[in-house]
Short mmCIF file of N, CA, C and O and ligand atoms in Angstrom, two decimals:
data_model
loop_
_atom_site.label_atom_id
_atom_site.label_comp_id
_atom_site.label_asym_id
_atom_site.label_seq_id
_atom_site.Cartn_x
_atom_site.Cartn_y
_atom_site.Cartn_z
N GLN A 1 -19.12 35.18 -26.21
CA GLN A 1 -17.90 34.63 -25.78
C GLN A 1 -17.28 33.33 -26.42
O GLN A 1 -18.17 32.17 -26.53
N PRO A 2 -16.28 33.40 -27.53
CA PRO A 2 -15.99 31.88 -27.89
C PRO A 2 -15.47 30.73 -27.39
O PRO A 2 -14.59 30.82 -25.87
N SER A 3 -15.64 29.77 -27.29
CA SER A 3 -15.22 28.59 -26.57
C SER A 3 -13.84 28.09 -27.45
O SER A 3 -13.85 28.38 -28.42
N PRO A 4 -12.74 27.46 -25.89
CA PRO A 4 -12.23 26.94 -26.73
C PRO A 4 -12.36 26.24 -27.79
O PRO A 4 -13.31 24.55 -27.42
N PRO A 5 -11.55 25.56 -29.21
CA PRO A 5 -12.72 24.83 -29.94
C PRO A 5 -12.10 23.21 -29.32
O PRO A 5 -13.01 22.45 -29.91
N LEU A 6 -11.30 22.55 -28.38
CA LEU A 6 -11.34 21.09 -28.20
C LEU A 6 -12.65 20.97 -27.31
O LEU A 6 -13.18 20.21 -27.41
N ALA A 7 -13.01 22.04 -26.33
CA ALA A 7 -14.48 22.19 -25.44
C ALA A 7 -15.07 21.94 -26.30
O ALA A 7 -16.50 21.51 -26.23
N ASP A 8 -15.72 22.12 -27.51
CA ASP A 8 -16.50 22.53 -28.35
C ASP A 8 -16.68 20.93 -29.08
O ASP A 8 -17.95 20.48 -28.81
N ALA A 9 -15.75 20.35 -28.66
CA ALA A 9 -15.33 19.86 -29.87
C ALA A 9 -15.75 18.11 -28.69
O ALA A 9 -15.66 16.88 -28.79
N GLY A 10 -16.36 18.56 -27.39
CA GLY A 10 -16.58 17.36 -26.46
C GLY A 10 -14.87 16.79 -25.90
O GLY A 10 -14.63 15.60 -25.21
N VAL A 11 -13.52 17.86 -26.55
CA VAL A 11 -12.42 16.14 -25.86
C VAL A 11 -11.55 17.20 -24.48
O VAL A 11 -11.75 18.31 -24.48
N SER A 12 -12.19 15.85 -24.06
CA SER A 12 -11.21 16.65 -22.49
C SER A 12 -10.13 16.46 -22.78
O SER A 12 -8.52 15.46 -22.64
N VAL A 13 -9.56 17.67 -21.15
CA VAL A 13 -7.54 17.46 -21.78
C VAL A 13 -7.58 17.88 -20.23
O VAL A 13 -6.62 17.72 -19.89
N ALA A 14 -8.67 16.91 -18.92
CA ALA A 14 -8.55 17.34 -18.18
C ALA A 14 -7.32 15.68 -17.62
O ALA A 14 -7.64 14.59 -18.39
N ALA A 15 -6.55 16.12 -16.09
CA ALA A 15 -6.16 14.41 -15.86
C ALA A 15 -7.18 13.72 -15.57
O ALA A 15 -8.82 14.40 -15.63
N PRO A 16 -7.25 12.52 -15.46
CA PRO A 16 -7.62 11.55 -15.28
C PRO A 16 -8.47 11.26 -13.76
O PRO A 16 -7.81 11.66 -13.33
N ALA A 17 -9.57 11.00 -13.71
CA ALA A 17 -10.51 11.06 -12.18
C ALA A 17 -10.02 10.30 -11.98
O ALA A 17 -8.92 9.20 -11.69
N GLU A 18 -9.90 10.86 -10.28
CA GLU A 18 -8.88 9.90 -9.02
C GLU A 18 -10.59 9.34 -8.71
O GLU A 18 -11.97 9.62 -8.75
N SER A 19 -9.87 7.75 -8.47
CA SER A 19 -10.95 7.27 -7.99
C SER A 19 -11.49 7.10 -6.53
O SER A 19 -11.28 7.65 -5.96
N PRO A 20 -13.54 6.42 -6.52
CA PRO A 20 -13.73 6.99 -5.28
C PRO A 20 -12.70 6.23 -3.75
O PRO A 20 -12.44 6.30 -2.60
N LEU A 21 -11.81 5.32 -4.39
CA LEU A 21 -11.49 4.58 -2.97
C LEU A 21 -9.76 5.27 -3.00
O LEU A 21 -9.49 5.63 -1.32
N TYR A 22 -9.19 6.23 -3.43
CA TYR A 22 -8.36 6.59 -3.28
C TYR A 22 -8.65 8.22 -2.54
O TYR A 22 -8.04 9.01 -1.60
N LEU A 23 -9.55 8.52 -3.09
CA LEU A 23 -10.54 9.84 -2.59
C LEU A 23 -10.95 9.41 -0.89
O LEU A 23 -10.48 10.04 -0.12
N SER A 24 -11.17 8.48 -0.38
CA SER A 24 -11.92 8.00 0.83
C SER A 24 -10.81 7.78 1.55
O SER A 24 -10.61 7.89 2.50
N LEU A 25 -9.49 7.42 0.84
CA LEU A 25 -8.28 7.35 2.02
C LEU A 25 -7.72 8.70 2.03
O LEU A 25 -6.67 8.91 2.85
N GLY A 26 -8.21 9.36 1.35
CA GLY A 26 -7.84 10.69 1.82
C GLY A 26 -6.48 11.24 0.87
O GLY A 26 -5.28 12.19 1.73
N LYS A 27 -6.33 10.87 -0.57
CA LYS A 27 -5.87 11.30 -1.49
C LYS A 27 -4.24 11.25 -1.12
O LYS A 27 -3.88 10.16 0.06
N LYS A 28 -3.23 11.67 -1.71
CA LYS A 28 -1.55 10.75 -1.36
C LYS A 28 -1.41 11.65 0.12
O LYS A 28 -0.60 10.97 0.60
N ALA A 29 -2.04 12.90 0.80
CA ALA A 29 -2.13 13.08 1.98
C ALA A 29 -2.16 11.82 2.88
O ALA A 29 -1.84 11.38 4.13
N GLY A 30 -3.25 11.68 2.69
CA GLY A 30 -3.77 10.88 3.89
C GLY A 30 -3.17 9.15 3.48
O GLY A 30 -3.15 8.13 4.67
N ILE A 31 -2.82 9.39 2.20
CA ILE A 31 -2.47 7.65 2.38
C ILE A 31 -0.05 7.86 3.01
O ILE A 31 -0.09 6.66 3.35
N GLY A 32 -0.03 8.81 2.72
CA GLY A 32 1.11 8.69 3.66
C GLY A 32 1.16 9.26 5.24
O GLY A 32 2.12 8.59 5.49
N ARG A 33 -0.04 10.01 5.98
CA ARG A 33 -0.35 9.57 7.29
C ARG A 33 -0.88 8.41 7.39
O ARG A 33 -0.29 7.56 8.37
N LEU A 34 -1.19 7.35 6.60
CA LEU A 34 -1.69 5.50 6.76
C LEU A 34 -0.60 5.12 6.83
O LEU A 34 -0.17 4.39 7.50
N MET A 35 0.10 5.10 6.24
CA MET A 35 1.99 4.70 5.68
C MET A 35 3.15 4.61 7.00
O MET A 35 3.28 3.32 7.46
N ASP A 36 3.09 5.87 7.11
CA ASP A 36 3.48 6.11 8.51
C ASP A 36 3.15 5.94 9.48
O ASP A 36 3.87 5.04 10.27
N ASP A 37 2.10 5.48 10.20
CA ASP A 37 1.84 4.57 10.92
C ASP A 37 1.71 3.52 11.03
O ASP A 37 2.10 2.35 11.93
N PHE A 38 1.01 2.69 10.10
CA PHE A 38 1.33 1.16 9.17
C PHE A 38 2.41 0.96 9.66
O PHE A 38 2.90 -0.41 10.19
N VAL A 39 3.53 1.75 9.19
CA VAL A 39 5.39 1.09 9.22
C VAL A 39 5.72 1.01 10.61
O VAL A 39 6.23 0.36 11.44
N ASN A 40 5.24 2.09 11.67
CA ASN A 40 5.71 2.09 12.57
C ASN A 40 4.63 1.10 13.82
O ASN A 40 5.58 0.63 14.45
N ARG A 41 3.67 0.91 13.10
CA ARG A 41 3.09 -1.00 13.56
C ARG A 41 3.70 -1.84 13.27
O ARG A 41 4.08 -2.85 13.83
N LEU A 42 4.36 -1.71 12.31
CA LEU A 42 5.03 -3.10 11.52
C LEU A 42 6.16 -3.53 12.44
O LEU A 42 6.51 -4.14 13.00
N ALA A 43 7.24 -2.52 12.57
CA ALA A 43 8.25 -2.23 12.86
C ALA A 43 7.90 -2.67 14.51
O ALA A 43 8.98 -3.49 15.08
N ALA A 44 6.73 -2.58 15.17
CA ALA A 44 6.84 -2.76 16.85
C ALA A 44 5.91 -4.26 17.06
O ALA A 44 5.77 -4.17 17.85
N ASP A 45 5.52 -4.34 15.42
CA ASP A 45 4.64 -5.76 15.98
C ASP A 45 5.84 -7.07 16.00
O ASP A 45 6.46 -7.04 15.34
N THR A 46 5.41 -7.36 17.49
CA THR A 46 6.56 -8.49 17.56
C THR A 46 7.00 -10.04 16.33
O THR A 46 7.99 -10.66 16.78
N ARG A 47 5.81 -10.60 15.88
CA ARG A 47 5.48 -10.93 14.94
C ARG A 47 6.26 -10.78 13.74
O ARG A 47 6.68 -11.35 12.97
N LEU A 48 6.62 -9.56 13.83
CA LEU A 48 7.29 -9.15 12.34
C LEU A 48 8.49 -8.40 12.63
O LEU A 48 9.74 -8.28 11.60
N SER A 49 8.77 -8.47 14.12
CA SER A 49 10.24 -7.31 14.08
C SER A 49 11.23 -7.99 13.61
O SER A 49 12.03 -7.02 13.28
N GLU A 50 11.48 -9.24 13.86
CA GLU A 50 12.96 -9.99 12.94
C GLU A 50 12.86 -9.28 11.47
O GLU A 50 13.70 -9.01 10.58
N SER A 51 11.84 -9.14 10.76
CA SER A 51 11.46 -9.14 9.13
C SER A 51 12.68 -7.90 9.35
O SER A 51 12.81 -7.38 8.00
N PHE A 52 11.54 -6.95 10.01
CA PHE A 52 11.59 -5.48 10.02
C PHE A 52 12.93 -4.42 10.83
O PHE A 52 13.17 -3.73 10.51
N ARG A 53 14.10 -5.34 11.26
CA ARG A 53 14.50 -4.95 12.63
C ARG A 53 15.98 -4.04 11.47
O ARG A 53 15.87 -2.83 11.71
N GLU A 54 16.35 -4.54 10.49
CA GLU A 54 17.17 -4.00 9.08
C GLU A 54 16.33 -3.23 8.54
O GLU A 54 17.03 -2.62 7.38
N ALA A 55 15.33 -2.83 8.56
CA ALA A 55 14.77 -2.38 7.54
C ALA A 55 15.11 -0.72 7.75
O ALA A 55 15.19 -0.18 8.60
N ASN A 56 15.29 0.04 6.03
CA ASN A 56 14.69 1.65 6.04
C ASN A 56 13.90 1.80 6.16
O ASN A 56 12.80 1.97 5.08
N LEU A 57 13.12 2.32 7.13
CA LEU A 57 11.81 2.55 7.14
C LEU A 57 11.14 4.19 6.56
O LEU A 57 10.21 3.91 6.07
N PRO A 58 11.94 4.49 6.69
CA PRO A 58 11.61 5.84 5.67
C PRO A 58 11.57 5.84 4.71
O PRO A 58 9.92 6.18 3.40
N HIS A 59 12.08 4.87 3.48
CA HIS A 59 11.74 4.53 2.27
C HIS A 59 10.83 3.70 2.25
O HIS A 59 10.32 3.93 1.34
N LEU A 60 10.71 2.75 3.42
CA LEU A 60 9.40 1.93 3.03
C LEU A 60 8.64 2.48 2.67
O LEU A 60 7.13 2.36 2.40
N LYS A 61 8.20 3.29 4.08
CA LYS A 61 7.34 4.47 3.93
C LYS A 61 7.00 5.40 3.10
O LYS A 61 5.56 4.89 2.24
N GLU A 62 7.83 6.23 1.78
CA GLU A 62 8.07 6.85 0.84
C GLU A 62 7.30 5.72 -0.22
O GLU A 62 6.40 5.77 -1.29
N GLN A 63 7.85 4.21 -0.32
CA GLN A 63 7.85 3.33 -1.36
C GLN A 63 6.17 2.88 -1.33
O GLN A 63 5.28 2.72 -2.22
N LEU A 64 5.69 2.72 -0.02
CA LEU A 64 4.23 1.94 0.08
C LEU A 64 3.50 3.32 -0.11
O LEU A 64 2.70 2.46 -0.80
N THR A 65 3.91 4.76 -0.02
CA THR A 65 2.93 5.52 -0.13
C THR A 65 2.38 5.88 -1.53
O THR A 65 1.75 5.61 -2.39
N GLU A 66 3.34 5.71 -2.36
CA GLU A 66 3.48 5.72 -4.03
C GLU A 66 2.69 4.44 -4.39
O GLU A 66 1.65 3.98 -5.40
N GLN A 67 2.95 3.22 -4.21
CA GLN A 67 2.72 2.11 -4.54
C GLN A 67 0.90 1.86 -4.11
O GLN A 67 -0.03 1.69 -4.82
N ILE A 68 0.20 1.97 -2.84
CA ILE A 68 -0.97 1.92 -2.74
C ILE A 68 -1.71 3.46 -3.15
O ILE A 68 -2.62 3.18 -3.62
N CYS A 69 -0.70 4.43 -3.15
CA CYS A 69 -2.01 5.44 -4.16
C CYS A 69 -2.12 4.70 -5.22
O CYS A 69 -2.73 5.23 -6.08
N GLU A 70 -1.33 4.29 -6.14
CA GLU A 70 -1.23 3.63 -7.36
C GLU A 70 -2.67 2.27 -7.27
O GLU A 70 -3.48 2.52 -7.82
N VAL A 71 -1.90 1.62 -6.46
CA VAL A 71 -3.62 0.68 -5.87
C VAL A 71 -4.40 1.62 -6.48
O VAL A 71 -6.04 0.79 -6.59
N ALA A 72 -4.48 2.36 -4.96
CA ALA A 72 -6.26 2.43 -4.82
C ALA A 72 -6.94 3.61 -6.13
O ALA A 72 -8.01 3.98 -5.53
N GLY A 73 -6.15 3.33 -7.42
CA GLY A 73 -6.26 4.57 -8.28
C GLY A 73 -6.30 5.92 -8.52
O GLY A 73 -6.67 7.04 -9.17
N GLY A 74 -4.90 6.43 -7.90
CA GLY A 74 -4.98 7.97 -7.44
C GLY A 74 -4.18 7.88 -9.05
O GLY A 74 -3.50 7.32 -9.31
N PRO A 75 -3.15 8.73 -8.18
CA PRO A 75 -2.47 9.56 -9.80
C PRO A 75 -0.84 9.06 -9.78
O PRO A 75 0.19 9.90 -10.07
N CYS A 76 -0.53 8.49 -9.07
CA CYS A 76 0.90 7.98 -8.66
C CYS A 76 1.67 6.73 -9.38
O CYS A 76 0.14 5.89 -10.00
N VAL A 77 2.86 6.54 -9.90
CA VAL A 77 2.99 5.18 -10.51
C VAL A 77 4.20 5.11 -9.21
O VAL A 77 5.46 5.66 -9.40
N TYR A 78 4.21 3.44 -8.78
CA TYR A 78 5.26 3.23 -8.30
C TYR A 78 6.26 2.61 -8.96
O TYR A 78 6.02 1.62 -10.17
N LYS A 79 7.44 2.92 -8.55
CA LYS A 79 8.75 2.72 -9.44
C LYS A 79 9.58 1.99 -9.13
O LYS A 79 10.74 2.02 -9.15
N GLY A 80 8.98 0.89 -8.01
CA GLY A 80 10.25 0.58 -7.40
C GLY A 80 9.97 -1.17 -7.47
O GLY A 80 9.82 -1.14 -8.67
N VAL A 81 10.59 -1.74 -6.79
CA VAL A 81 11.35 -3.05 -7.04
C VAL A 81 9.94 -3.56 -7.20
O VAL A 81 8.81 -3.45 -5.85
N ASP A 82 9.98 -4.66 -7.64
CA ASP A 82 8.66 -5.95 -7.60
C ASP A 82 8.56 -6.46 -6.58
O ASP A 82 9.45 -7.08 -5.86
N MET A 83 7.88 -6.76 -6.23
CA MET A 83 6.76 -7.61 -4.80
C MET A 83 7.93 -8.74 -4.99
O MET A 83 8.10 -9.38 -3.83
N LYS A 84 7.79 -9.73 -5.81
CA LYS A 84 8.30 -10.62 -6.38
C LYS A 84 10.23 -10.45 -5.40
O LYS A 84 10.37 -11.43 -4.71
N THR A 85 10.58 -9.55 -6.47
CA THR A 85 11.94 -9.09 -6.01
C THR A 85 11.98 -8.79 -4.83
O THR A 85 13.07 -9.28 -3.94
N ALA A 86 11.08 -7.66 -4.44
CA ALA A 86 11.19 -7.23 -2.82
C ALA A 86 11.58 -7.79 -1.37
O ALA A 86 11.91 -6.96 -0.99
N HIS A 87 10.50 -9.38 -1.86
CA HIS A 87 10.57 -10.02 -0.64
C HIS A 87 11.18 -11.37 -0.88
O HIS A 87 10.97 -12.58 -0.04
N GLU A 88 12.01 -10.96 -2.08
CA GLU A 88 12.25 -12.82 -2.47
C GLU A 88 13.49 -12.99 -1.24
O GLU A 88 14.62 -12.34 -0.39
N GLU A 89 14.13 -14.15 -0.53
CA GLU A 89 15.16 -14.59 0.45
C GLU A 89 14.38 -14.16 1.42
O GLU A 89 15.09 -14.43 3.28
N MET A 90 12.83 -13.54 2.01
CA MET A 90 13.21 -13.12 3.19
C MET A 90 11.91 -14.58 3.88
O MET A 90 11.92 -14.65 5.08
N ASN A 91 11.75 -15.36 3.18
CA ASN A 91 11.23 -16.66 3.67
C ASN A 91 9.66 -16.45 4.47
O ASN A 91 9.96 -16.96 5.65
N ILE A 92 8.78 -15.67 3.65
CA ILE A 92 7.69 -15.01 4.36
C ILE A 92 6.49 -15.90 4.16
O ILE A 92 6.27 -16.57 3.24
N ARG A 93 6.08 -15.62 5.37
CA ARG A 93 5.01 -16.98 6.02
C ARG A 93 3.27 -16.61 5.55
O ARG A 93 3.58 -15.25 5.83
N ARG A 94 2.49 -17.55 5.33
CA ARG A 94 1.19 -16.76 5.50
C ARG A 94 1.08 -16.04 6.48
O ARG A 94 0.57 -14.78 6.63
N SER A 95 1.91 -16.80 8.11
CA SER A 95 1.61 -15.81 9.47
C SER A 95 1.95 -14.41 9.01
O SER A 95 0.96 -13.66 9.86
N HIS A 96 3.01 -14.16 8.56
CA HIS A 96 3.54 -12.76 8.66
C HIS A 96 2.59 -11.77 7.82
O HIS A 96 2.53 -10.54 8.05
N PHE A 97 2.30 -12.77 6.71
CA PHE A 97 1.74 -12.04 5.72
C PHE A 97 0.11 -11.40 6.42
O PHE A 97 -0.85 -10.32 6.60
N ASN A 98 -0.90 -12.04 7.41
CA ASN A 98 -1.63 -12.17 8.13
C ASN A 98 -1.33 -11.08 8.76
O ASN A 98 -2.58 -10.16 9.17
N ALA A 99 -0.67 -11.03 9.58
CA ALA A 99 -0.31 -10.24 10.47
C ALA A 99 0.13 -8.50 10.06
O ALA A 99 -0.26 -7.69 10.88
N LEU A 100 0.17 -8.80 9.37
CA LEU A 100 0.78 -7.15 8.13
C LEU A 100 -0.48 -6.78 7.68
O LEU A 100 -0.65 -5.78 8.32
N VAL A 101 -1.07 -7.60 7.87
CA VAL A 101 -2.57 -7.64 7.63
C VAL A 101 -3.61 -6.91 8.49
O VAL A 101 -4.40 -5.31 8.40
N GLU A 102 -2.96 -7.30 9.14
CA GLU A 102 -3.82 -6.97 10.80
C GLU A 102 -3.96 -5.33 11.27
O GLU A 102 -4.29 -4.45 11.71
N ASP A 103 -1.78 -5.17 11.53
CA ASP A 103 -1.72 -4.34 11.73
C ASP A 103 -1.92 -2.77 10.22
O ASP A 103 -1.84 -1.91 11.19
N LEU A 104 -2.45 -3.66 8.94
CA LEU A 104 -2.91 -2.62 8.47
C LEU A 104 -4.05 -2.20 8.66
O LEU A 104 -5.01 -1.17 8.49
N GLN A 105 -4.93 -3.20 8.41
CA GLN A 105 -6.39 -2.50 9.69
C GLN A 105 -6.43 -1.62 11.22
O GLN A 105 -7.65 -1.13 10.83
N ALA A 106 -5.69 -2.49 11.45
CA ALA A 106 -5.00 -1.19 12.94
C ALA A 106 -5.15 0.34 12.76
O ALA A 106 -5.80 1.09 12.82
N ALA A 107 -4.03 0.11 11.37
CA ALA A 107 -3.42 1.21 11.31
C ALA A 107 -4.86 2.56 10.59
O ALA A 107 -5.03 3.46 10.57
N MET A 108 -5.39 1.94 9.46
CA MET A 108 -6.69 2.21 9.02
C MET A 108 -8.04 3.02 9.82
O MET A 108 -9.13 3.40 10.32
N ASP A 109 -8.07 1.93 11.29
CA ASP A 109 -9.01 2.35 11.81
C ASP A 109 -8.92 3.44 12.26
O ASP A 109 -9.42 4.20 12.99
N ALA A 110 -7.47 3.58 13.18
CA ALA A 110 -6.90 5.09 13.86
C ALA A 110 -6.80 6.08 13.16
O ALA A 110 -7.41 7.14 13.87
N GLN A 111 -6.95 5.96 11.67
CA GLN A 111 -7.02 6.93 11.11
C GLN A 111 -8.62 7.06 10.42
O GLN A 111 -8.89 7.97 9.59
N GLY A 112 -9.37 6.38 11.17
CA GLY A 112 -11.30 6.78 10.71
C GLY A 112 -11.51 6.51 9.57
O GLY A 112 -12.02 6.69 9.26
N ILE A 113 -10.79 5.62 8.69
CA ILE A 113 -11.66 5.25 7.78
C ILE A 113 -12.35 3.84 7.94
O ILE A 113 -11.72 2.85 8.48
N ALA A 114 -13.58 3.81 7.17
CA ALA A 114 -14.79 3.37 6.85
C ALA A 114 -14.39 1.21 6.99
O ALA A 114 -13.32 1.59 5.96
N PHE A 115 -14.76 1.00 6.98
CA PHE A 115 -14.65 -0.83 6.89
C PHE A 115 -14.65 -0.66 6.08
O PHE A 115 -14.05 -1.83 5.34
N ARG A 116 -16.15 -0.17 5.23
CA ARG A 116 -15.97 -0.90 3.60
C ARG A 116 -14.51 -0.02 2.37
O ARG A 116 -14.67 -0.76 2.17
N VAL A 117 -14.34 1.13 3.27
CA VAL A 117 -12.77 1.57 2.59
C VAL A 117 -11.92 0.38 2.79
O VAL A 117 -11.65 0.44 2.22
N GLN A 118 -11.67 0.14 4.50
CA GLN A 118 -10.58 -1.09 4.46
C GLN A 118 -11.08 -2.09 3.45
O GLN A 118 -9.69 -2.24 2.86
N ASN A 119 -11.78 -2.65 3.24
CA ASN A 119 -11.60 -3.71 3.10
C ASN A 119 -11.75 -3.90 1.18
O ASN A 119 -11.41 -4.50 0.47
N GLN A 120 -12.29 -2.56 0.75
CA GLN A 120 -11.57 -2.09 -1.08
C GLN A 120 -10.20 -2.35 -1.03
O GLN A 120 -10.01 -2.96 -2.02
N LEU A 121 -9.60 -1.65 -0.19
CA LEU A 121 -7.97 -1.39 -0.52
C LEU A 121 -7.90 -2.95 -0.53
O LEU A 121 -6.70 -3.73 -0.71
N LEU A 122 -8.08 -3.52 0.80
CA LEU A 122 -7.17 -5.03 1.38
C LEU A 122 -7.78 -5.76 0.09
O LEU A 122 -6.51 -6.61 -0.10
N ALA A 123 -8.87 -5.90 0.10
CA ALA A 123 -8.89 -6.49 -2.24
C ALA A 123 -8.11 -6.71 -2.86
O ALA A 123 -7.53 -7.59 -3.66
N ARG A 124 -7.67 -5.01 -3.02
CA ARG A 124 -6.55 -5.26 -4.22
C ARG A 124 -5.10 -5.71 -3.76
O ARG A 124 -4.27 -5.68 -4.31
N LEU A 125 -5.28 -5.91 -2.42
CA LEU A 125 -3.09 -6.28 -1.76
C LEU A 125 -3.58 -7.62 -1.74
O LEU A 125 -2.67 -8.06 -2.00
N ALA A 126 -4.51 -7.93 -1.27
CA ALA A 126 -4.45 -9.67 -1.20
C ALA A 126 -3.94 -10.84 -2.22
O ALA A 126 -3.25 -11.37 -1.80
N PRO A 127 -3.94 -10.38 -3.40
CA PRO A 127 -3.85 -10.64 -4.71
C PRO A 127 -2.39 -11.11 -4.59
O PRO A 127 -1.39 -12.31 -4.86
N MET A 128 -1.68 -10.03 -3.87
CA MET A 128 0.42 -9.88 -3.56
C MET A 128 0.46 -10.60 -3.11
O MET A 128 1.16 -11.26 -2.95
N HIS A 129 -0.22 -11.78 -2.35
CA HIS A 129 0.80 -12.44 -1.11
C HIS A 129 1.20 -13.75 -2.59
O HIS A 129 1.76 -14.49 -2.11
N ARG A 130 0.55 -14.13 -3.57
CA ARG A 130 1.51 -14.91 -4.37
C ARG A 130 2.67 -14.83 -4.90
O ARG A 130 3.51 -15.20 -5.31
N GLU A 131 2.72 -12.90 -5.03
CA GLU A 131 4.50 -13.01 -5.21
C GLU A 131 5.30 -12.76 -3.90
O GLU A 131 7.04 -12.77 -3.54
N ILE A 132 4.53 -12.72 -2.85
CA ILE A 132 5.39 -11.71 -1.45
C ILE A 132 5.38 -13.07 -0.78
O ILE A 132 6.90 -13.21 0.22
N ILE A 133 4.38 -14.43 -0.69
CA ILE A 133 4.46 -15.75 0.59
C ILE A 133 5.59 -16.43 -0.33
O ILE A 133 5.24 -16.63 -1.30
N ALA A 134 6.61 -16.84 0.59
CA ALA A 134 7.52 -17.89 -0.02
C ALA A 134 7.02 -19.53 -0.59
O ALA A 134 5.68 -19.84 0.98
N ARG A 135 6.99 -19.66 -0.99
CA ARG A 135 6.73 -21.44 -0.99
C ARG A 135 7.69 -22.68 -1.70
O ARG A 135 9.07 -22.07 -1.69
C1 HEM B 1 0.37 -7.05 0.63
C2 HEM B 1 1.76 -6.99 1.38
C3 HEM B 1 3.18 -6.02 1.08
C4 HEM B 1 3.44 -4.67 0.59
C5 HEM B 1 2.03 -4.23 -0.38
C6 HEM B 1 4.65 -4.85 0.81
C7 HEM B 1 4.75 -3.69 -0.25
C8 HEM B 1 6.96 -3.47 0.15
C9 HEM B 1 7.69 -2.37 -0.65
C10 HEM B 1 6.48 -1.22 -1.25
C11 HEM B 1 8.46 -2.10 -0.01
C12 HEM B 1 9.45 -1.45 -0.89
C13 HEM B 1 10.47 -1.97 -1.81
C14 HEM B 1 11.30 -2.12 -1.84
O1 HEM B 1 11.59 -0.13 -2.75
O2 HEM B 1 12.44 -2.30 -1.75
C15 HEM B 1 9.06 -3.85 0.71
C16 HEM B 1 9.73 -4.25 0.99
C17 HEM B 1 9.80 -4.83 2.17
N1 HEM B 1 8.53 -5.83 2.26
FE1 HEM B 1 6.92 -5.89 2.21
N2 HEM B 1 5.07 -5.16 1.37
C18 HEM B 1 4.78 -6.59 1.62
C19 HEM B 1 4.31 -7.69 2.64
C20 HEM B 1 5.42 -7.96 3.32
C21 HEM B 1 5.43 -8.70 4.34
C22 HEM B 1 4.24 -9.94 4.74
C23 HEM B 1 6.78 -8.59 4.91
C24 HEM B 1 7.70 -9.47 5.93
C25 HEM B 1 6.36 -9.55 7.41
C26 HEM B 1 7.53 -7.40 4.29
C27 HEM B 1 8.44 -7.35 4.42
C28 HEM B 1 9.25 -6.57 3.92
C29 HEM B 1 10.72 -5.74 4.19
C30 HEM B 1 11.65 -6.46 5.04
C31 HEM B 1 11.03 -5.09 3.50
C32 HEM B 1 12.71 -4.04 3.22
C33 HEM B 1 12.54 -2.88 3.61
C34 HEM B 1 13.44 -2.58 3.16
O3 HEM B 1 14.98 -2.35 4.12
O4 HEM B 1 13.24 -1.21 3.04
N3 HEM B 1 6.49 -7.14 3.34
N4 HEM B 1 7.35 -4.18 0.82
#
């Protein structure tokens, strides 16, 4: 039985591999659940409620799901505003950034995401503080 010519040549036409981190977060659906819970926590956090009072929470959940999917090595491409532009004029302090990270950790705990996996995601988000924190 003849095999397809490209397979013979060892040429792969499969989609790019999904990273272990993306799989550990439960792919797009798991990340969507995580961002839903996370954004609800942000909106309820008295340290941050001033910042998120007028935010479009459904839009934020969607944009974050695309962005985190991409950052985690999934097949998504975030097409939203860059981090510097998105957070300009908000006067975000390191204390705000740290509060957001705590809320993300609490959301990941609630989703049963392993500590090792949590740290991998946080490590990929940490460098973004340079674009987000006002100085
Ligand atoms: C690693 C940290 C962060 C990431 C990855 C992140 C990511 C994002 C993304 C993807 C958006 C949507 C941009 C758009 O399409 O409009 C956004 C918007 C926003 N972010 Fe952040 N952000 C971070 C930290 C923060 C912090 C520390 C604050 C303030 C406490 C903050 C406040 C906001 C607000 C108020 C919006 C606008 C929401 C709306 O009106 O739709 N963010 N952020």
